[in-house]
Amino acid sequence: MLESVIEALIKNKKGRLEEVVQAFNDGEFANSDTHKYLAEALVGSQYNELANYIEEVVIPKIGKPMLPYLCDTFTFADTYDNRRRLRLLRKLKYNDIEDLANRVLSQNLPSLQVEAVAILADTKTLDNEKKLIALSTDNNRLVRGAAYKGLAAIATPQALEALLSTYKGKLTRTNTQMLVEALSKVALPTYYLKFLEVLEQHFELLLAMDKSNESSVKAAYNLFEIELHILQHKDQKEVYDFLEKLLYNDEYHAIAEKYDTVPYHLMPTVVEILRSFSFNKRIAFYEKHLAVLPKTQWVRILATDYFYEAITIYSKEKLYDIFAPYFDLLSQNIIETFSGYQYNAGYYTPLKFEVKESFTDPRWATILLQFLQNSPKTEDYEFKALVVLDVLLPDSESLNQLILQLLPQASLNDTSWLYQLIMKRNIPQRFEIIYESLASMKQPSHYDYMNVMQAKTFWQCFPKEYALKFEKLYALKHVAYFKEISQLLN
């Protein structure tokens, strides 16, 4: 077994990753004879699955016994396998890691220097702070980006002043992205206002631009949308005030509508910012603004996030009161949530539902009925409203009629669970209705065959005389599951 594991580590052959995973699960890497080969197997690009698995799972589990082998295989060559080894030496707390980082920084090794910068940021000393500030102006963009992250991580006054000075300067799109990525990860409770002030200045400059210079306005708008991410984790009153200003500024929305590539404008960014804040404050922000903001397409993503948060804390009555006015925007989210629709990864797996009665106020019935009567019925989710209505209106004859009216319009994907709904509600002539529906179908695909035949107990409820009817239908249409249904009934 040990020879097979070592072979999987050193030979390029099919199925290596699977063998290594199995060996890890079996505890094979507790044997120190494998450690040398594990360190050598850290080769390949950042997309190499085997090397990534060894770095992220196997070696951290082994721990410090791997240190000698990582040191032996590490070289000052600017390759990704050496980046992996340097990261692991840091993670396993190698005693001389800072000296090793300084040696890397003294050479022209930009890829390795990215990891070395992160090592310097682990220890908040004046010397390391000076090095990180110097590296934040490095010619190599990867090194600069790593230095930004390092300065944000140590968050000393001098480090933050260096980042602020960079932010106030003239930045390229790439530099802005790297700076924002670094600053978006930290709260900066005593320093956030200075960055917010610059962001607000950039916002005012955007609004004041000559709108006839479209290329410049578009570039400034796109850069500003990147900058907004600086606000992540800055869970402070002034930040909420600024977000509020964005939501209600018509001039800004006019710019966004013209130059953004999606109809939601800045909303995905706002939602991402809000998700980094405390749950209670986020809910309070939504409660304050969603009631008064116009129910337009750009508000949809805010309302969607609010809805998924609200179902965890609100009563079904409150959910209805708040979100019924948003139904036109959120119909798919509301219907699929209330229906308990479960996505199945298997392509031939039938749909499953578990209606969430704890979410579903009876008043939704009127809205869902109107929706089904007026919707174009071009989307599968529209028919899932019937599952919710089945629970809300268990004895409704009008709902029975609506189900029968909609059955011919349903996709083949939906017919199998609509058949089950017809049976569950004991709709008169249900067996003949289902039979005629199947008989009228065009040539079904293999998916439809599996979707129908996985519910064998369903077909066994049919009267015996349908065995002959399905046999004749098979002879006419040559659809395999018609024959199988006939056999089930004999």
Tab-separated table of C-alpha atoms in Angstrom:
chain	number	residue	atom	x	y	z
A	1	MET	CA	0.000	0.000	0.000
A	2	LEU	CA	2.825	2.428	0.886
A	3	GLU	CA	4.510	1.866	-2.490
A	4	SER	CA	1.262	2.619	-4.272
A	5	VAL	CA	0.846	5.882	-2.309
A	6	ILE	CA	4.406	7.035	-3.066
A	7	GLU	CA	3.908	6.162	-6.732
A	8	ALA	CA	0.774	8.323	-6.806
A	9	LEU	CA	2.832	11.207	-5.391
A	10	ILE	CA	5.768	10.993	-7.768
A	11	LYS	CA	4.365	9.606	-11.052
A	12	ASN	CA	2.158	11.523	-13.447
A	13	LYS	CA	-0.659	9.066	-13.991
A	14	LYS	CA	-4.428	9.027	-14.176
A	15	GLY	CA	-6.306	8.870	-10.879
A	16	ARG	CA	-3.472	10.237	-8.712
A	17	LEU	CA	-5.673	12.669	-6.794
A	18	GLU	CA	-8.221	9.991	-5.962
A	19	GLU	CA	-5.461	7.675	-4.665
A	20	VAL	CA	-3.972	10.419	-2.485
A	21	VAL	CA	-7.383	11.347	-1.071
A	22	GLN	CA	-8.049	7.708	-0.214
A	23	ALA	CA	-4.619	7.371	1.371
A	24	PHE	CA	-5.273	10.456	3.490
A	25	ASN	CA	-8.634	9.082	4.606
A	26	ASP	CA	-6.946	5.795	5.497
A	27	GLY	CA	-4.285	7.545	7.605
A	28	GLU	CA	-1.388	6.529	5.350
A	29	PHE	CA	0.398	9.870	5.705
A	30	ALA	CA	1.044	9.316	9.382
A	31	ASN	CA	3.960	7.253	8.075
A	32	SER	CA	6.977	9.592	7.913
A	33	ASP	CA	8.292	7.696	4.877
A	34	THR	CA	5.711	9.599	2.815
A	35	HIS	CA	6.693	13.087	4.008
A	36	LYS	CA	9.610	13.627	1.652
A	37	TYR	CA	7.436	12.757	-1.323
A	38	LEU	CA	4.613	15.010	-0.151
A	39	ALA	CA	6.975	17.988	-0.093
A	40	GLU	CA	8.215	17.112	-3.577
A	41	ALA	CA	4.652	16.712	-4.896
A	42	LEU	CA	3.833	20.408	-4.358
A	43	VAL	CA	4.664	21.092	-8.002
A	44	GLY	CA	2.469	22.564	-10.691
A	45	SER	CA	0.498	25.747	-11.251
A	46	GLN	CA	-2.015	27.253	-8.876
A	47	TYR	CA	-4.676	25.174	-10.630
A	48	ASN	CA	-2.991	21.819	-9.966
A	49	GLU	CA	-5.624	19.921	-7.964
A	50	LEU	CA	-3.251	17.359	-6.463
A	51	ALA	CA	-0.741	19.944	-5.263
A	52	ASN	CA	-3.544	22.115	-3.892
A	53	TYR	CA	-5.020	19.180	-1.982
A	54	ILE	CA	-1.644	18.291	-0.488
A	55	GLU	CA	-1.045	21.931	0.519
A	56	GLU	CA	-4.494	22.649	1.902
A	57	VAL	CA	-5.434	19.314	3.497
A	58	VAL	CA	-2.676	16.739	3.876
A	59	ILE	CA	0.362	18.686	5.088
A	60	PRO	CA	-1.531	20.921	7.584
A	61	LYS	CA	-2.923	17.755	9.137
A	62	ILE	CA	0.583	16.276	9.526
A	63	GLY	CA	1.863	19.532	11.000
A	64	LYS	CA	5.386	20.290	12.229
A	65	PRO	CA	6.926	16.909	11.268
A	66	MET	CA	6.737	18.219	7.675
A	67	LEU	CA	9.005	21.224	8.366
A	68	PRO	CA	12.373	19.556	7.588
A	69	TYR	CA	11.086	18.243	4.252
A	70	LEU	CA	9.597	21.597	3.271
A	71	CYS	CA	12.903	23.326	4.094
A	72	ASP	CA	14.879	20.756	2.100
A	73	THR	CA	12.719	21.175	-1.004
A	74	PHE	CA	12.375	24.974	-0.866
A	75	THR	CA	14.640	26.883	-3.256
A	76	PHE	CA	14.979	30.538	-4.212
A	77	ALA	CA	13.423	29.927	-7.610
A	78	ASP	CA	10.358	32.045	-8.360
A	79	THR	CA	7.996	29.113	-8.989
A	80	TYR	CA	4.558	28.293	-7.688
A	81	ASP	CA	5.700	25.146	-5.901
A	82	ASN	CA	8.093	27.269	-3.839
A	83	ARG	CA	5.232	29.667	-3.075
A	84	ARG	CA	3.331	26.692	-1.711
A	85	ARG	CA	6.262	25.628	0.447
A	86	LEU	CA	6.738	29.171	1.769
A	87	ARG	CA	3.034	29.409	2.637
A	88	LEU	CA	3.221	26.092	4.466
A	89	LEU	CA	6.352	27.096	6.375
A	90	ARG	CA	4.440	30.162	7.526
A	91	LYS	CA	1.329	28.159	8.427
A	92	LEU	CA	3.374	25.592	10.397
A	93	LYS	CA	5.232	28.411	12.220
A	94	TYR	CA	8.765	27.662	11.054
A	95	ASN	CA	11.136	29.364	13.527
A	96	ASP	CA	13.242	31.188	10.933
A	97	ILE	CA	10.352	32.176	8.678
A	98	GLU	CA	10.991	35.931	8.930
A	99	ASP	CA	14.660	35.560	8.011
A	100	LEU	CA	13.602	33.455	5.042
A	101	ALA	CA	11.093	36.151	4.018
A	102	ASN	CA	13.771	38.854	4.195
A	103	ARG	CA	16.087	36.784	1.989
A	104	VAL	CA	13.288	36.469	-0.552
A	105	LEU	CA	12.674	40.226	-0.455
A	106	SER	CA	16.347	40.943	-1.062
A	107	GLN	CA	16.166	39.199	-4.445
A	108	ASN	CA	14.206	39.661	-7.661
A	109	LEU	CA	11.519	37.076	-6.884
A	110	PRO	CA	8.158	38.838	-7.269
A	111	SER	CA	6.012	35.701	-7.008
A	112	LEU	CA	7.716	34.557	-3.799
A	113	GLN	CA	7.749	38.121	-2.501
A	114	VAL	CA	3.944	38.107	-2.381
A	115	GLU	CA	4.153	35.392	0.278
A	116	ALA	CA	7.124	37.067	1.985
A	117	VAL	CA	5.129	40.287	2.401
A	118	ALA	CA	2.344	38.358	4.128
A	119	ILE	CA	4.935	36.902	6.496
A	120	LEU	CA	6.194	40.382	7.426
A	121	ALA	CA	2.620	41.441	8.229
A	122	ASP	CA	2.368	38.651	10.807
A	123	THR	CA	4.719	40.549	13.117
A	124	LYS	CA	3.874	44.173	13.869
A	125	THR	CA	7.302	45.793	14.261
A	126	LEU	CA	8.532	49.221	13.207
A	127	ASP	CA	11.051	47.611	10.842
A	128	ASN	CA	8.387	45.482	9.152
A	129	GLU	CA	6.075	48.463	8.914
A	130	LYS	CA	8.787	50.471	7.066
A	131	LYS	CA	9.432	47.557	4.704
A	132	LEU	CA	5.742	47.190	3.902
A	133	ILE	CA	5.381	50.928	3.226
A	134	ALA	CA	8.370	50.797	0.881
A	135	LEU	CA	6.983	47.728	-0.905
A	136	SER	CA	3.621	49.467	-1.437
A	137	THR	CA	5.317	51.481	-4.199
A	138	ASP	CA	7.098	48.492	-5.764
A	139	ASN	CA	7.158	48.315	-9.556
A	140	ASN	CA	5.618	44.855	-9.512
A	141	ARG	CA	1.848	45.032	-9.117
A	142	LEU	CA	1.628	41.683	-7.290
A	143	VAL	CA	4.104	42.887	-4.686
A	144	ARG	CA	2.255	46.217	-4.359
A	145	GLY	CA	-1.039	44.415	-3.863
A	146	ALA	CA	0.462	42.166	-1.201
A	147	ALA	CA	1.947	45.191	0.551
A	148	TYR	CA	-1.464	46.906	0.606
A	149	LYS	CA	-2.912	43.825	2.305
A	150	GLY	CA	-0.025	43.729	4.749
A	151	LEU	CA	-0.440	47.388	5.701
A	152	ALA	CA	-4.189	46.938	6.167
A	153	ALA	CA	-3.541	43.880	8.325
A	154	ILE	CA	-1.104	45.576	10.715
A	155	ALA	CA	-3.308	48.727	10.698
A	156	THR	CA	-0.829	50.951	12.508
A	157	PRO	CA	-1.343	54.730	12.122
A	158	GLN	CA	1.648	54.981	9.791
A	159	ALA	CA	0.485	51.998	7.726
A	160	LEU	CA	-2.999	53.420	7.325
A	161	GLU	CA	-1.648	56.857	6.461
A	162	ALA	CA	0.410	55.248	3.698
A	163	LEU	CA	-2.729	53.546	2.328
A	164	LEU	CA	-4.729	56.768	2.632
A	165	SER	CA	-2.033	58.680	0.772
A	166	THR	CA	-2.157	56.076	-1.996
A	167	TYR	CA	-5.949	56.312	-2.135
A	168	LYS	CA	-5.838	60.091	-2.446
A	169	GLY	CA	-3.403	59.840	-5.358
A	170	LYS	CA	-4.114	59.196	-9.011
A	171	LEU	CA	-4.833	55.475	-9.228
A	172	THR	CA	-5.090	53.128	-12.147
A	173	ARG	CA	-7.996	50.695	-12.232
A	174	THR	CA	-5.658	47.830	-11.237
A	175	ASN	CA	-4.188	49.744	-8.298
A	176	THR	CA	-7.670	50.733	-7.158
A	177	GLN	CA	-8.829	47.120	-7.229
A	178	MET	CA	-5.826	45.974	-5.183
A	179	LEU	CA	-6.134	48.791	-2.659
A	180	VAL	CA	-9.870	48.247	-2.248
A	181	GLU	CA	-9.408	44.499	-1.840
A	182	ALA	CA	-6.995	45.134	1.022
A	183	LEU	CA	-9.130	47.761	2.767
A	184	SER	CA	-12.420	45.888	2.332
A	185	LYS	CA	-11.224	43.102	4.633
A	186	VAL	CA	-10.694	45.272	7.732
A	187	ALA	CA	-13.016	47.303	9.974
A	188	LEU	CA	-10.655	50.212	10.842
A	189	PRO	CA	-12.888	51.379	13.711
A	190	THR	CA	-10.731	54.422	14.492
A	191	TYR	CA	-9.750	55.289	10.912
A	192	TYR	CA	-12.651	54.491	8.579
A	193	LEU	CA	-13.849	58.122	8.439
A	194	LYS	CA	-10.750	59.296	6.595
A	195	PHE	CA	-11.299	56.761	3.815
A	196	LEU	CA	-15.020	57.510	3.733
A	197	GLU	CA	-14.255	61.232	3.291
A	198	VAL	CA	-12.162	60.485	0.185
A	199	LEU	CA	-14.871	58.184	-1.180
A	200	GLU	CA	-17.473	60.927	-0.698
A	201	GLN	CA	-15.227	63.406	-2.474
A	202	HIS	CA	-14.954	61.022	-5.437
A	203	PHE	CA	-18.747	60.665	-5.403
A	204	GLU	CA	-19.264	64.438	-5.555
A	205	LEU	CA	-16.671	64.754	-8.330
A	206	LEU	CA	-18.515	62.082	-10.324
A	207	LEU	CA	-21.794	63.958	-10.002
A	208	ALA	CA	-20.137	67.253	-10.986
A	209	MET	CA	-18.523	65.906	-14.182
A	210	ASP	CA	-19.419	67.251	-17.584
A	211	LYS	CA	-21.958	64.629	-18.703
A	212	SER	CA	-21.243	65.327	-22.373
A	213	ASN	CA	-17.819	63.693	-21.926
A	214	GLU	CA	-19.315	60.227	-21.853
A	215	SER	CA	-16.112	58.183	-21.929
A	216	SER	CA	-14.712	60.056	-18.905
A	217	VAL	CA	-17.982	59.759	-16.964
A	218	LYS	CA	-18.192	56.041	-17.687
A	219	ALA	CA	-14.583	55.479	-16.566
A	220	ALA	CA	-15.135	57.489	-13.364
A	221	TYR	CA	-18.383	55.631	-12.643
A	222	ASN	CA	-16.759	52.202	-13.099
A	223	LEU	CA	-13.874	53.215	-10.839
A	224	PHE	CA	-16.270	54.521	-8.191
A	225	GLU	CA	-18.186	51.227	-8.154
A	226	ILE	CA	-14.911	49.455	-7.381
A	227	GLU	CA	-14.111	51.968	-4.627
A	228	LEU	CA	-17.440	51.351	-2.888
A	229	HIS	CA	-16.164	47.997	-1.653
A	230	ILE	CA	-13.884	49.895	0.731
A	231	LEU	CA	-16.982	50.226	2.936
A	232	GLN	CA	-17.155	46.492	3.649
A	233	HIS	CA	-16.817	45.704	7.367
A	234	LYS	CA	-17.058	49.434	8.224
A	235	ASP	CA	-20.247	48.909	10.240
A	236	GLN	CA	-20.635	52.538	11.309
A	237	LYS	CA	-23.414	55.145	11.290
A	238	GLU	CA	-21.661	57.417	8.794
A	239	VAL	CA	-21.357	54.520	6.352
A	240	TYR	CA	-25.080	53.795	6.578
A	241	ASP	CA	-25.713	57.519	5.982
A	242	PHE	CA	-23.581	57.421	2.839
A	243	LEU	CA	-25.338	54.313	1.524
A	244	GLU	CA	-28.635	56.078	2.128
A	245	LYS	CA	-27.376	59.009	0.075
A	246	LEU	CA	-26.587	56.644	-2.808
A	247	LEU	CA	-30.023	55.030	-2.687
A	248	TYR	CA	-31.889	58.321	-3.012
A	249	ASN	CA	-29.656	60.269	-5.391
A	250	ASP	CA	-31.496	60.480	-8.733
A	251	GLU	CA	-28.511	61.963	-10.537
A	252	TYR	CA	-26.341	59.044	-9.512
A	253	HIS	CA	-28.985	56.545	-10.615
A	254	ALA	CA	-29.220	58.259	-13.987
A	255	ILE	CA	-25.464	57.780	-14.444
A	256	ALA	CA	-25.680	54.174	-13.277
A	257	GLU	CA	-28.620	53.406	-15.556
A	258	LYS	CA	-26.710	54.730	-18.533
A	259	TYR	CA	-23.337	53.121	-17.927
A	260	ASP	CA	-23.909	49.964	-15.920
A	261	THR	CA	-24.121	46.624	-17.701
A	262	VAL	CA	-26.950	45.282	-15.497
A	263	PRO	CA	-30.293	46.830	-14.522
A	264	TYR	CA	-29.481	46.735	-10.820
A	265	HIS	CA	-26.842	49.497	-10.944
A	266	LEU	CA	-24.901	49.587	-7.708
A	267	MET	CA	-27.227	47.248	-5.774
A	268	PRO	CA	-25.094	44.066	-5.823
A	269	THR	CA	-22.278	46.133	-4.328
A	270	VAL	CA	-24.550	47.645	-1.681
A	271	VAL	CA	-25.824	44.188	-0.733
A	272	GLU	CA	-22.267	42.871	-0.483
A	273	ILE	CA	-21.369	45.790	1.802
A	274	LEU	CA	-24.457	45.289	3.977
A	275	ARG	CA	-23.764	41.552	4.317
A	276	SER	CA	-20.476	42.397	6.009
A	277	PHE	CA	-22.376	44.348	8.693
A	278	SER	CA	-24.242	43.064	11.754
A	279	PHE	CA	-27.499	41.243	11.063
A	280	ASN	CA	-29.685	43.481	13.238
A	281	LYS	CA	-28.350	46.724	11.753
A	282	ARG	CA	-28.739	45.332	8.239
A	283	ILE	CA	-32.368	44.376	8.896
A	284	ALA	CA	-33.041	47.825	10.400
A	285	PHE	CA	-31.575	49.472	7.278
A	286	TYR	CA	-33.827	47.393	5.017
A	287	GLU	CA	-36.883	48.060	7.171
A	288	LYS	CA	-36.286	51.801	6.983
A	289	HIS	CA	-35.675	52.079	3.246
A	290	LEU	CA	-37.465	49.266	1.424
A	291	ALA	CA	-40.806	50.665	2.549
A	292	VAL	CA	-40.228	53.961	0.736
A	293	LEU	CA	-37.875	53.195	-2.175
A	294	PRO	CA	-39.590	52.885	-5.564
A	295	LYS	CA	-40.391	49.273	-6.474
A	296	THR	CA	-38.270	49.344	-9.603
A	297	GLN	CA	-35.977	46.718	-11.097
A	298	TRP	CA	-32.844	48.203	-9.536
A	299	VAL	CA	-34.315	47.761	-6.044
A	300	ARG	CA	-34.986	44.082	-6.679
A	301	ILE	CA	-31.645	42.759	-5.450
A	302	LEU	CA	-31.972	44.730	-2.191
A	303	ALA	CA	-35.487	43.384	-1.664
A	304	THR	CA	-34.304	39.850	-2.477
A	305	ASP	CA	-31.581	39.948	0.145
A	306	TYR	CA	-34.013	41.437	2.660
A	307	PHE	CA	-36.553	38.681	1.917
A	308	TYR	CA	-34.082	35.851	2.557
A	309	GLU	CA	-32.961	37.502	5.780
A	310	ALA	CA	-36.536	38.251	6.888
A	311	ILE	CA	-37.798	34.670	6.590
A	312	THR	CA	-35.425	33.710	9.393
A	313	ILE	CA	-36.966	36.121	11.929
A	314	TYR	CA	-40.358	37.454	10.826
A	315	SER	CA	-43.763	35.913	11.418
A	316	LYS	CA	-45.662	34.827	8.304
A	317	GLU	CA	-48.064	37.727	8.869
A	318	LYS	CA	-45.233	40.272	8.869
A	319	LEU	CA	-43.651	38.631	5.806
A	320	TYR	CA	-46.903	39.118	3.939
A	321	ASP	CA	-47.381	42.720	5.046
A	322	ILE	CA	-43.871	43.690	3.922
A	323	PHE	CA	-43.337	41.585	0.801
A	324	ALA	CA	-46.782	41.329	-0.790
A	325	PRO	CA	-46.204	44.775	-2.396
A	326	TYR	CA	-42.923	43.400	-3.799
A	327	PHE	CA	-44.446	40.258	-5.311
A	328	ASP	CA	-44.091	41.443	-8.909
A	329	LEU	CA	-40.348	41.907	-8.372
A	330	LEU	CA	-39.794	38.809	-6.221
A	331	SER	CA	-42.324	36.318	-7.555
A	332	GLN	CA	-39.777	33.597	-8.301
A	333	ASN	CA	-37.982	33.989	-4.954
A	334	ILE	CA	-41.244	33.963	-2.997
A	335	ILE	CA	-42.838	31.046	-4.855
A	336	GLU	CA	-39.770	28.801	-4.752
A	337	THR	CA	-39.187	29.588	-1.071
A	338	PHE	CA	-42.784	28.974	-0.020
A	339	SER	CA	-43.046	25.813	-2.133
A	340	GLY	CA	-39.955	24.382	-0.455
A	341	TYR	CA	-38.599	23.591	-3.907
A	342	GLN	CA	-35.454	21.510	-3.596
A	343	TYR	CA	-32.940	21.611	-6.407
A	344	ASN	CA	-31.726	18.138	-7.320
A	345	ALA	CA	-28.260	17.766	-8.762
A	346	GLY	CA	-29.149	14.511	-10.535
A	347	TYR	CA	-30.431	15.292	-14.034
A	348	TYR	CA	-32.990	12.469	-13.881
A	349	THR	CA	-34.210	13.198	-10.359
A	350	PRO	CA	-37.849	14.343	-10.038
A	351	LEU	CA	-38.607	17.699	-8.438
A	352	LYS	CA	-39.284	17.707	-4.694
A	353	PHE	CA	-41.346	20.124	-2.634
A	354	GLU	CA	-41.922	20.729	1.056
A	355	VAL	CA	-44.276	23.669	1.436
A	356	LYS	CA	-43.109	26.067	4.150
A	357	GLU	CA	-46.390	26.678	5.965
A	358	SER	CA	-44.551	28.617	8.695
A	359	PHE	CA	-43.722	31.274	6.058
A	360	THR	CA	-47.002	31.290	4.199
A	361	ASP	CA	-49.810	33.554	5.336
A	362	PRO	CA	-53.213	32.501	3.877
A	363	ARG	CA	-53.513	35.943	2.273
A	364	TRP	CA	-50.942	34.886	-0.313
A	365	ALA	CA	-53.615	32.710	-1.945
A	366	THR	CA	-55.300	35.679	-3.614
A	367	ILE	CA	-51.994	37.001	-4.985
A	368	LEU	CA	-50.885	33.571	-6.246
A	369	LEU	CA	-54.210	32.894	-7.958
A	370	GLN	CA	-54.082	36.270	-9.711
A	371	PHE	CA	-50.479	35.609	-10.671
A	372	LEU	CA	-51.276	32.255	-12.290
A	373	GLN	CA	-54.281	33.650	-14.115
A	374	ASN	CA	-52.282	36.565	-15.566
A	375	SER	CA	-48.724	35.240	-15.977
A	376	PRO	CA	-47.497	34.041	-19.390
A	377	LYS	CA	-46.654	30.582	-17.965
A	378	THR	CA	-43.287	30.546	-19.719
A	379	GLU	CA	-41.201	29.751	-16.612
A	380	ASP	CA	-41.214	26.538	-14.571
A	381	TYR	CA	-41.313	28.435	-11.286
A	382	GLU	CA	-44.742	29.854	-12.136
A	383	PHE	CA	-46.328	26.405	-11.891
A	384	LYS	CA	-44.770	25.841	-8.472
A	385	ALA	CA	-47.292	28.343	-7.127
A	386	LEU	CA	-49.827	25.518	-7.460
A	387	VAL	CA	-47.972	23.548	-4.778
A	388	VAL	CA	-48.384	26.442	-2.340
A	389	LEU	CA	-52.020	26.954	-3.284
A	390	ASP	CA	-52.685	23.254	-2.723
A	391	VAL	CA	-51.788	23.766	0.961
A	392	LEU	CA	-53.581	27.108	1.317
A	393	LEU	CA	-56.757	25.975	-0.505
A	394	PRO	CA	-57.079	22.230	0.121
A	395	ASP	CA	-60.800	22.033	-0.750
A	396	SER	CA	-61.028	24.647	-3.467
A	397	GLU	CA	-62.897	23.503	-6.575
A	398	SER	CA	-61.755	26.617	-8.421
A	399	LEU	CA	-58.134	25.623	-7.765
A	400	ASN	CA	-58.882	22.150	-9.149
A	401	GLN	CA	-60.189	23.750	-12.314
A	402	LEU	CA	-57.124	26.003	-12.543
A	403	ILE	CA	-54.792	22.993	-12.238
A	404	LEU	CA	-56.599	21.255	-15.109
A	405	GLN	CA	-56.565	24.450	-17.139
A	406	LEU	CA	-52.808	24.861	-16.682
A	407	LEU	CA	-51.811	21.206	-17.179
A	408	PRO	CA	-51.594	21.414	-21.002
A	409	GLN	CA	-49.392	24.511	-20.696
A	410	ALA	CA	-46.881	22.922	-18.287
A	411	SER	CA	-43.447	21.827	-19.444
A	412	LEU	CA	-42.688	18.126	-19.558
A	413	ASN	CA	-40.466	18.760	-16.560
A	414	ASP	CA	-43.482	19.827	-14.474
A	415	THR	CA	-46.115	17.334	-15.569
A	416	SER	CA	-45.028	14.493	-13.261
A	417	TRP	CA	-45.562	16.499	-10.061
A	418	LEU	CA	-48.742	18.059	-11.453
A	419	TYR	CA	-50.032	14.508	-11.932
A	420	GLN	CA	-49.295	13.850	-8.271
A	421	LEU	CA	-51.177	17.026	-7.311
A	422	ILE	CA	-54.193	15.882	-9.324
A	423	MET	CA	-54.135	12.535	-7.532
A	424	LYS	CA	-53.630	14.065	-4.095
A	425	ARG	CA	-56.635	16.380	-4.522
A	426	ASN	CA	-58.864	13.510	-5.739
A	427	ILE	CA	-59.911	15.484	-8.787
A	428	PRO	CA	-62.777	13.681	-10.549
A	429	GLN	CA	-61.737	11.527	-13.529
A	430	ARG	CA	-58.144	11.996	-12.448
A	431	PHE	CA	-56.933	8.708	-13.989
A	432	GLU	CA	-58.348	9.569	-17.388
A	433	ILE	CA	-57.036	13.131	-17.180
A	434	ILE	CA	-53.495	11.900	-16.572
A	435	TYR	CA	-53.772	9.220	-19.226
A	436	GLU	CA	-55.009	11.694	-21.825
A	437	SER	CA	-52.250	14.127	-20.869
A	438	LEU	CA	-49.614	11.461	-21.483
A	439	ALA	CA	-51.270	10.350	-24.697
A	440	SER	CA	-51.221	13.896	-26.050
A	441	MET	CA	-47.517	14.426	-25.396
A	442	LYS	CA	-45.035	14.630	-28.227
A	443	GLN	CA	-42.165	12.130	-28.212
A	444	PRO	CA	-40.774	12.398	-24.630
A	445	SER	CA	-37.070	12.536	-23.843
A	446	HIS	CA	-35.143	10.122	-21.645
A	447	TYR	CA	-35.430	12.698	-18.855
A	448	ASP	CA	-39.228	12.494	-18.981
A	449	TYR	CA	-39.046	8.711	-19.016
A	450	MET	CA	-37.005	8.720	-15.797
A	451	ASN	CA	-39.136	11.432	-14.214
A	452	VAL	CA	-42.293	9.381	-14.714
A	453	MET	CA	-40.989	5.890	-14.041
A	454	GLN	CA	-39.251	6.697	-10.753
A	455	ALA	CA	-42.747	7.033	-9.249
A	456	LYS	CA	-43.765	3.403	-9.797
A	457	THR	CA	-46.051	3.306	-6.753
A	458	PHE	CA	-47.963	6.216	-8.276
A	459	TRP	CA	-48.895	4.193	-11.380
A	460	GLN	CA	-49.892	1.171	-9.337
A	461	CYS	CA	-52.838	3.232	-8.012
A	462	PHE	CA	-54.433	3.207	-11.465
A	463	PRO	CA	-57.377	0.874	-12.116
A	464	LYS	CA	-56.413	-2.401	-13.793
A	465	GLU	CA	-58.248	-1.546	-17.023
A	466	TYR	CA	-55.585	1.040	-17.742
A	467	ALA	CA	-53.084	-1.757	-18.344
A	468	LEU	CA	-54.658	-2.394	-21.742
A	469	LYS	CA	-54.976	1.321	-22.508
A	470	PHE	CA	-51.241	1.900	-21.875
A	471	GLU	CA	-50.366	-1.217	-23.863
A	472	LYS	CA	-52.278	0.173	-26.845
A	473	LEU	CA	-50.648	3.551	-26.314
A	474	TYR	CA	-47.230	1.875	-26.438
A	475	ALA	CA	-48.137	0.123	-29.692
A	476	LEU	CA	-49.173	3.483	-31.129
A	477	LYS	CA	-46.328	5.692	-29.895
A	478	HIS	CA	-43.482	3.248	-29.072
A	479	VAL	CA	-42.635	5.104	-25.850
A	480	ALA	CA	-40.933	2.645	-23.485
A	481	TYR	CA	-42.480	3.759	-20.221
A	482	PHE	CA	-46.021	3.253	-21.555
A	483	LYS	CA	-45.190	-0.430	-21.791
A	484	GLU	CA	-43.646	-0.422	-18.302
A	485	ILE	CA	-46.769	1.223	-16.821
A	486	SER	CA	-48.900	-1.428	-18.497
A	487	GLN	CA	-46.731	-4.162	-16.991
A	488	LEU	CA	-47.019	-2.580	-13.514
A	489	LEU	CA	-50.820	-2.762	-13.754
A	490	ASN	CA	-50.991	-6.399	-14.878
